[in-house]
mmCIF file with all atom_site columns, C-alpha atoms in Angstrom:
data_model
loop_
_atom_site.group_PDB
_atom_site.id
_atom_site.type_symbol
_atom_site.label_atom_id
_atom_site.label_alt_id
_atom_site.label_comp_id
_atom_site.label_asym_id
_atom_site.label_entity_id
_atom_site.label_seq_id
_atom_site.pdbx_PDB_ins_code
_atom_site.Cartn_x
_atom_site.Cartn_y
_atom_site.Cartn_z
_atom_site.occupancy
_atom_site.B_iso_or_equiv
_atom_site.pdbx_formal_charge
_atom_site.auth_seq_id
_atom_site.auth_comp_id
_atom_site.auth_asym_id
_atom_site.auth_atom_id
_atom_site.pdbx_PDB_model_num
ATOM 1   C CA . MET A 1 1   ? -163.334 72.727 -46.428 1.00 59.00 ? 239 MET A CA 1
ATOM 2   C CA . ILE A 1 2   ? -166.821 73.280 -47.698 1.00 72.00 ? 240 ILE A CA 1
ATOM 3   C CA . LYS A 1 3   ? -168.214 75.049 -45.413 1.00 73.00 ? 241 LYS A CA 1
ATOM 4   C CA . ASP A 1 4   ? -171.448 72.525 -44.693 1.00 76.00 ? 242 ASP A CA 1
ATOM 5   C CA . THR A 1 5   ? -168.398 69.998 -44.006 1.00 90.00 ? 243 THR A CA 1
ATOM 6   C CA . LEU A 1 6   ? -166.744 72.330 -41.270 1.00 94.00 ? 244 LEU A CA 1
ATOM 7   C CA . GLN A 1 7   ? -170.344 73.057 -39.370 1.00 94.00 ? 245 GLN A CA 1
ATOM 8   C CA . THR A 1 8   ? -170.280 69.576 -38.790 1.00 95.00 ? 246 THR A CA 1
ATOM 9   C CA . ARG A 1 9   ? -166.729 69.150 -37.722 1.00 96.00 ? 247 ARG A CA 1
ATOM 10  C CA . LEU A 1 10  ? -167.794 72.267 -35.660 1.00 97.00 ? 248 LEU A CA 1
ATOM 11  C CA . ASP A 1 11  ? -170.859 70.815 -33.941 1.00 97.00 ? 249 ASP A CA 1
ATOM 12  C CA . LYS A 1 12  ? -169.245 68.088 -32.299 1.00 97.00 ? 250 LYS A CA 1
ATOM 13  C CA . LEU A 1 13  ? -165.994 70.194 -30.883 1.00 98.00 ? 251 LEU A CA 1
ATOM 14  C CA . MET A 1 14  ? -167.402 70.488 -26.950 1.00 98.00 ? 252 MET A CA 1
ATOM 15  C CA . PRO A 1 15  ? -165.495 72.734 -24.144 1.00 98.00 ? 253 PRO A CA 1
ATOM 16  C CA . SER A 1 16  ? -165.114 70.196 -22.504 1.00 97.00 ? 254 SER A CA 1
ATOM 17  C CA . THR A 1 17  ? -163.711 68.407 -25.800 1.00 98.00 ? 255 THR A CA 1
ATOM 18  C CA . PRO A 1 18  ? -160.018 66.994 -24.736 1.00 97.00 ? 256 PRO A CA 1
ATOM 19  C CA . ALA A 1 19  ? -156.578 67.980 -26.478 1.00 97.00 ? 257 ALA A CA 1
ATOM 20  C CA . GLN A 1 20  ? -154.880 64.970 -27.682 1.00 95.00 ? 258 GLN A CA 1
ATOM 21  C CA . PHE A 1 21  ? -151.893 67.358 -28.078 1.00 94.00 ? 259 PHE A CA 1
ATOM 22  C CA . GLY A 1 22  ? -150.730 70.922 -27.311 1.00 92.00 ? 260 GLY A CA 1
ATOM 23  C CA . ILE A 1 23  ? -152.150 73.811 -24.951 1.00 92.00 ? 261 ILE A CA 1
ATOM 24  C CA . MET A 1 24  ? -154.995 74.735 -26.775 1.00 95.00 ? 262 MET A CA 1
ATOM 25  C CA . THR A 1 25  ? -158.847 74.379 -25.745 1.00 97.00 ? 263 THR A CA 1
ATOM 26  C CA . PRO A 1 26  ? -161.114 73.804 -27.884 1.00 98.00 ? 264 PRO A CA 1
ATOM 27  C CA . GLN A 1 27  ? -162.107 77.575 -28.149 1.00 98.00 ? 265 GLN A CA 1
ATOM 28  C CA . HIS A 1 28  ? -157.844 78.519 -28.017 1.00 97.00 ? 266 HIS A CA 1
ATOM 29  C CA . MET A 1 29  ? -158.656 76.742 -31.852 1.00 97.00 ? 267 MET A CA 1
ATOM 30  C CA . VAL A 1 30  ? -161.243 77.803 -33.310 1.00 98.00 ? 268 VAL A CA 1
ATOM 31  C CA . GLU A 1 31  ? -160.958 81.508 -32.216 1.00 98.00 ? 269 GLU A CA 1
ATOM 32  C CA . HIS A 1 32  ? -156.760 80.845 -34.041 1.00 96.00 ? 270 HIS A CA 1
ATOM 33  C CA . LEU A 1 33  ? -158.023 79.844 -36.812 1.00 97.00 ? 271 LEU A CA 1
ATOM 34  C CA . ILE A 1 34  ? -160.588 82.490 -37.123 1.00 98.00 ? 272 ILE A CA 1
ATOM 35  C CA . LEU A 1 35  ? -157.127 84.960 -36.885 1.00 96.00 ? 273 LEU A CA 1
ATOM 36  C CA . THR A 1 36  ? -155.801 82.581 -40.057 1.00 96.00 ? 274 THR A CA 1
ATOM 37  C CA . TYR A 1 37  ? -159.056 82.777 -41.865 1.00 98.00 ? 275 TYR A CA 1
ATOM 38  C CA . LYS A 1 38  ? -158.983 86.824 -40.887 1.00 98.00 ? 276 LYS A CA 1
ATOM 39  C CA . LEU A 1 39  ? -155.260 87.291 -42.041 1.00 97.00 ? 277 LEU A CA 1
ATOM 40  C CA . SER A 1 40  ? -155.871 85.419 -44.933 1.00 98.00 ? 278 SER A CA 1
ATOM 41  C CA . TYR A 1 41  ? -158.602 87.685 -47.013 1.00 98.00 ? 279 TYR A CA 1
ATOM 42  C CA . GLY A 1 42  ? -156.248 90.586 -45.273 1.00 97.00 ? 280 GLY A CA 1
ATOM 43  C CA . ARG A 1 43  ? -158.925 92.014 -42.914 1.00 97.00 ? 281 ARG A CA 1
ATOM 44  C CA . ILE A 1 44  ? -156.045 91.486 -40.390 1.00 96.00 ? 282 ILE A CA 1
ATOM 45  C CA . LYS A 1 45  ? -152.966 92.522 -41.822 1.00 95.00 ? 283 LYS A CA 1
ATOM 46  C CA . ILE A 1 46  ? -148.902 92.258 -41.293 1.00 95.00 ? 284 ILE A CA 1
ATOM 47  C CA . PRO A 1 47  ? -145.586 93.864 -42.977 1.00 95.00 ? 285 PRO A CA 1
ATOM 48  C CA . GLU A 1 48  ? -144.770 92.651 -46.216 1.00 96.00 ? 286 GLU A CA 1
ATOM 49  C CA . PHE A 1 49  ? -142.254 90.593 -46.648 1.00 96.00 ? 287 PHE A CA 1
ATOM 50  C CA . GLU A 1 50  ? -140.109 88.624 -49.000 1.00 97.00 ? 288 GLU A CA 1
ATOM 51  C CA . PRO A 1 51  ? -139.527 84.813 -47.484 1.00 97.00 ? 289 PRO A CA 1
ATOM 52  C CA . THR A 1 52  ? -136.357 83.401 -47.403 1.00 96.00 ? 290 THR A CA 1
ATOM 53  C CA . GLU A 1 53  ? -134.358 80.667 -49.480 1.00 97.00 ? 291 GLU A CA 1
ATOM 54  C CA . LYS A 1 54  ? -135.591 78.072 -45.745 1.00 95.00 ? 292 LYS A CA 1
ATOM 55  C CA . GLN A 1 55  ? -139.153 79.940 -45.718 1.00 95.00 ? 293 GLN A CA 1
ATOM 56  C CA . LEU A 1 56  ? -140.100 78.826 -49.414 1.00 96.00 ? 294 LEU A CA 1
ATOM 57  C CA . ALA A 1 57  ? -138.412 75.781 -49.893 1.00 95.00 ? 295 ALA A CA 1
ATOM 58  C CA . GLN A 1 58  ? -141.179 75.601 -46.340 1.00 92.00 ? 296 GLN A CA 1
ATOM 59  C CA . LYS A 1 59  ? -144.157 76.784 -48.952 1.00 95.00 ? 297 LYS A CA 1
ATOM 60  C CA . GLN A 1 60  ? -143.377 74.116 -51.593 1.00 94.00 ? 298 GLN A CA 1
ATOM 61  C CA . ALA A 1 61  ? -143.084 71.284 -48.670 1.00 91.00 ? 299 ALA A CA 1
ATOM 62  C CA . LEU A 1 62  ? -146.266 71.745 -47.364 1.00 91.00 ? 300 LEU A CA 1
ATOM 63  C CA . ILE A 1 63  ? -148.556 73.271 -49.158 1.00 93.00 ? 301 ILE A CA 1
ATOM 64  C CA . PHE A 1 64  ? -147.577 71.459 -52.736 1.00 92.00 ? 302 PHE A CA 1
ATOM 65  C CA . SER A 1 65  ? -146.719 67.860 -50.948 1.00 92.00 ? 303 SER A CA 1
ATOM 66  C CA . ASP A 1 66  ? -148.898 65.133 -49.327 1.00 91.00 ? 304 ASP A CA 1
ATOM 67  C CA . LEU A 1 67  ? -146.769 66.456 -45.950 1.00 85.00 ? 305 LEU A CA 1
ATOM 68  C CA . THR A 1 68  ? -149.220 67.678 -42.997 1.00 88.00 ? 306 THR A CA 1
ATOM 69  C CA . PHE A 1 69  ? -148.452 70.035 -40.013 1.00 84.00 ? 307 PHE A CA 1
ATOM 70  C CA . PRO A 1 70  ? -145.990 68.667 -38.137 1.00 77.00 ? 308 PRO A CA 1
ATOM 71  C CA . ARG A 1 71  ? -146.913 68.069 -34.456 1.00 84.00 ? 309 ARG A CA 1
ATOM 72  C CA . GLY A 1 72  ? -145.909 71.228 -31.914 1.00 76.00 ? 310 GLY A CA 1
ATOM 73  C CA . ILE A 1 73  ? -144.855 73.461 -34.793 1.00 76.00 ? 311 ILE A CA 1
ATOM 74  C CA . LYS A 1 74  ? -145.254 77.493 -33.854 1.00 75.00 ? 312 LYS A CA 1
ATOM 75  C CA . ALA A 1 75  ? -147.176 79.580 -35.487 1.00 75.00 ? 313 ALA A CA 1
ATOM 76  C CA . PRO A 1 76  ? -144.660 82.753 -35.954 1.00 73.00 ? 314 PRO A CA 1
ATOM 77  C CA . GLY A 1 77  ? -145.404 86.127 -34.013 1.00 71.00 ? 315 GLY A CA 1
ATOM 78  C CA . LEU A 1 78  ? -147.477 84.080 -31.814 1.00 74.00 ? 316 LEU A CA 1
ATOM 79  C CA . PRO A 1 79  ? -146.329 83.879 -28.644 1.00 76.00 ? 317 PRO A CA 1
ATOM 80  C CA . GLU A 1 80  ? -145.815 80.805 -26.309 1.00 78.00 ? 318 GLU A CA 1
ATOM 81  C CA . THR A 1 81  ? -147.909 80.601 -23.854 1.00 85.00 ? 319 THR A CA 1
ATOM 82  C CA . LEU A 1 82  ? -152.551 80.733 -24.840 1.00 91.00 ? 320 LEU A CA 1
ATOM 83  C CA . MET A 1 83  ? -154.190 83.761 -26.292 1.00 91.00 ? 321 MET A CA 1
ATOM 84  C CA . GLU A 1 84  ? -157.016 85.800 -23.883 1.00 95.00 ? 322 GLU A CA 1
ATOM 85  C CA . LEU A 1 85  ? -160.073 84.801 -25.253 1.00 97.00 ? 323 LEU A CA 1
ATOM 86  C CA . ARG A 1 86  ? -161.277 87.320 -27.809 1.00 97.00 ? 324 ARG A CA 1
ATOM 87  C CA . TYR A 1 87  ? -165.409 85.472 -27.541 1.00 98.00 ? 325 TYR A CA 1
ATOM 88  C CA . SER A 1 88  ? -167.914 85.287 -24.579 1.00 98.00 ? 326 SER A CA 1
ATOM 89  C CA . ASN A 1 89  ? -167.959 81.301 -25.107 1.00 98.00 ? 327 ASN A CA 1
ATOM 90  C CA . LEU A 1 90  ? -167.396 78.518 -27.943 1.00 98.00 ? 328 LEU A CA 1
ATOM 91  C CA . GLU A 1 91  ? -171.016 78.820 -29.685 1.00 98.00 ? 329 GLU A CA 1
ATOM 92  C CA . GLU A 1 92  ? -170.194 82.513 -30.280 1.00 98.00 ? 330 GLU A CA 1
ATOM 93  C CA . THR A 1 93  ? -166.444 81.844 -31.467 1.00 98.00 ? 331 THR A CA 1
ATOM 94  C CA . LYS A 1 94  ? -167.922 78.799 -33.396 1.00 98.00 ? 332 LYS A CA 1
ATOM 95  C CA . ASN A 1 95  ? -169.923 81.252 -35.383 1.00 97.00 ? 333 ASN A CA 1
ATOM 96  C CA . GLU A 1 96  ? -167.246 84.350 -35.931 1.00 98.00 ? 334 GLU A CA 1
ATOM 97  C CA . LEU A 1 97  ? -165.269 80.915 -37.948 1.00 98.00 ? 335 LEU A CA 1
ATOM 98  C CA . LEU A 1 98  ? -167.723 80.091 -39.964 1.00 97.00 ? 336 LEU A CA 1
ATOM 99  C CA . LYS A 1 99  ? -168.200 83.836 -40.394 1.00 97.00 ? 337 LYS A CA 1
ATOM 100 C CA . SER A 1 100 ? -165.129 84.367 -41.154 1.00 97.00 ? 338 SER A CA 1
ATOM 101 C CA . VAL A 1 101 ? -164.509 81.433 -43.877 1.00 97.00 ? 339 VAL A CA 1
ATOM 102 C CA . GLU A 1 102 ? -167.849 83.389 -45.427 1.00 96.00 ? 340 GLU A CA 1
ATOM 103 C CA . ALA A 1 103 ? -166.043 86.399 -45.252 1.00 98.00 ? 341 ALA A CA 1
ATOM 104 C CA . TYR A 1 104 ? -162.981 85.179 -47.314 1.00 97.00 ? 342 TYR A CA 1
ATOM 105 C CA . TYR A 1 105 ? -164.674 83.248 -49.647 1.00 97.00 ? 343 TYR A CA 1
ATOM 106 C CA . GLN A 1 106 ? -166.485 86.421 -50.764 1.00 97.00 ? 344 GLN A CA 1
ATOM 107 C CA . THR A 1 107 ? -163.489 88.303 -50.375 1.00 98.00 ? 345 THR A CA 1
ATOM 108 C CA . PHE A 1 108 ? -161.642 86.581 -53.470 1.00 97.00 ? 346 PHE A CA 1
ATOM 109 C CA . ASP A 1 109 ? -164.664 85.733 -55.009 1.00 97.00 ? 347 ASP A CA 1
ATOM 110 C CA . GLN A 1 110 ? -164.850 89.073 -55.878 1.00 97.00 ? 348 GLN A CA 1
ATOM 111 C CA . GLN A 1 111 ? -160.716 89.569 -56.066 1.00 97.00 ? 349 GLN A CA 1
ATOM 112 C CA . LEU A 1 112 ? -159.513 87.227 -57.994 1.00 92.00 ? 350 LEU A CA 1
ATOM 113 C CA . ASP A 1 113 ? -156.036 87.713 -58.058 1.00 96.00 ? 351 ASP A CA 1
ATOM 114 C CA . LEU A 1 114 ? -155.526 88.646 -54.622 1.00 98.00 ? 352 LEU A CA 1
ATOM 115 C CA . LYS A 1 115 ? -152.908 86.938 -53.214 1.00 98.00 ? 353 LYS A CA 1
ATOM 116 C CA . THR A 1 116 ? -152.662 88.051 -49.018 1.00 98.00 ? 354 THR A CA 1
ATOM 117 C CA . MET A 1 117 ? -149.378 88.016 -46.986 1.00 97.00 ? 355 MET A CA 1
ATOM 118 C CA . HIS A 1 118 ? -149.786 84.658 -44.749 1.00 97.00 ? 356 HIS A CA 1
ATOM 119 C CA . PRO A 1 119 ? -146.642 85.475 -41.231 1.00 95.00 ? 357 PRO A CA 1
ATOM 120 C CA . ARG A 1 120 ? -144.043 82.291 -42.443 1.00 94.00 ? 358 ARG A CA 1
ATOM 121 C CA . PHE A 1 121 ? -144.805 82.356 -46.255 1.00 96.00 ? 359 PHE A CA 1
ATOM 122 C CA . GLY A 1 122 ? -145.179 85.656 -47.795 1.00 97.00 ? 360 GLY A CA 1
ATOM 123 C CA . LYS A 1 123 ? -148.267 86.367 -50.348 1.00 98.00 ? 361 LYS A CA 1
ATOM 124 C CA . LEU A 1 124 ? -150.195 83.729 -51.320 1.00 98.00 ? 362 LEU A CA 1
ATOM 125 C CA . SER A 1 125 ? -153.058 83.381 -53.967 1.00 98.00 ? 363 SER A CA 1
ATOM 126 C CA . PHE A 1 126 ? -156.627 82.256 -53.247 1.00 97.00 ? 364 PHE A CA 1
ATOM 127 C CA . GLU A 1 127 ? -155.225 78.520 -54.247 1.00 96.00 ? 365 GLU A CA 1
ATOM 128 C CA . GLU A 1 128 ? -151.999 78.283 -51.942 1.00 97.00 ? 366 GLU A CA 1
ATOM 129 C CA . TRP A 1 129 ? -154.376 79.945 -49.330 1.00 97.00 ? 367 TRP A CA 1
ATOM 130 C CA . GLU A 1 130 ? -157.140 77.088 -49.889 1.00 96.00 ? 368 GLU A CA 1
ATOM 131 C CA . LYS A 1 131 ? -154.213 74.623 -49.269 1.00 95.00 ? 369 LYS A CA 1
ATOM 132 C CA . PHE A 1 132 ? -153.027 75.994 -46.180 1.00 96.00 ? 370 PHE A CA 1
ATOM 133 C CA . HIS A 1 133 ? -156.048 76.470 -44.633 1.00 96.00 ? 371 HIS A CA 1
ATOM 134 C CA . ALA A 1 134 ? -157.366 72.971 -45.482 1.00 94.00 ? 372 ALA A CA 1
ATOM 135 C CA . LYS A 1 135 ? -154.287 71.393 -43.874 1.00 95.00 ? 373 LYS A CA 1
ATOM 136 C CA . HIS A 1 136 ? -154.881 74.059 -41.877 1.00 95.00 ? 374 HIS A CA 1
ATOM 137 C CA . VAL A 1 137 ? -157.731 73.052 -40.518 1.00 96.00 ? 375 VAL A CA 1
ATOM 138 C CA . GLU A 1 138 ? -157.244 69.583 -40.391 1.00 95.00 ? 376 GLU A CA 1
ATOM 139 C CA . HIS A 1 139 ? -154.417 69.990 -38.362 1.00 95.00 ? 377 HIS A CA 1
ATOM 140 C CA . HIS A 1 140 ? -156.853 71.816 -35.192 1.00 96.00 ? 378 HIS A CA 1
ATOM 141 C CA . LEU A 1 141 ? -159.108 69.481 -35.803 1.00 97.00 ? 379 LEU A CA 1
ATOM 142 C CA . GLY A 1 142 ? -157.361 66.375 -34.926 1.00 96.00 ? 380 GLY A CA 1
ATOM 143 C CA . GLN A 1 143 ? -156.079 67.792 -32.531 1.00 96.00 ? 381 GLN A CA 1
ATOM 144 C CA . PHE A 1 144 ? -159.201 67.301 -30.277 1.00 98.00 ? 382 PHE A CA 1
ATOM 145 C CA . GLY A 1 145 ? -159.690 63.898 -32.651 1.00 96.00 ? 383 GLY A CA 1
ATOM 146 C CA . ILE A 1 146 ? -163.047 65.422 -34.823 1.00 95.00 ? 384 ILE A CA 1
#
């Protein structure tokens, strides 16, 4: 997703925007996207692992098809309840997301062959992360109808 497109869509997100599904508030959702981007460019590290056959099949189905993220899918390793907010307000959080997206592109521009750990699918390349992020961001922006 191009940064300008993301900015335009984020501008429509307000603290009072109601979720169409799920328990996240707008700020929780944006903070979740920040964590995912930081994970993808290696700013947040998780232990390396080899994905199971089931996880590889899920990766193939989600990343390399037209399949969208199903509602109610749970990210591995996250609690069932909302995480504590890290930023003081939604505007600050949106700006941090845009900074994380920029850092993601800069990192992969400098390290073309970099692969980083995804908590369900194992190591992903830039191309795989691009497909994942496009679907993941679309899922969460759609959660708030934007």
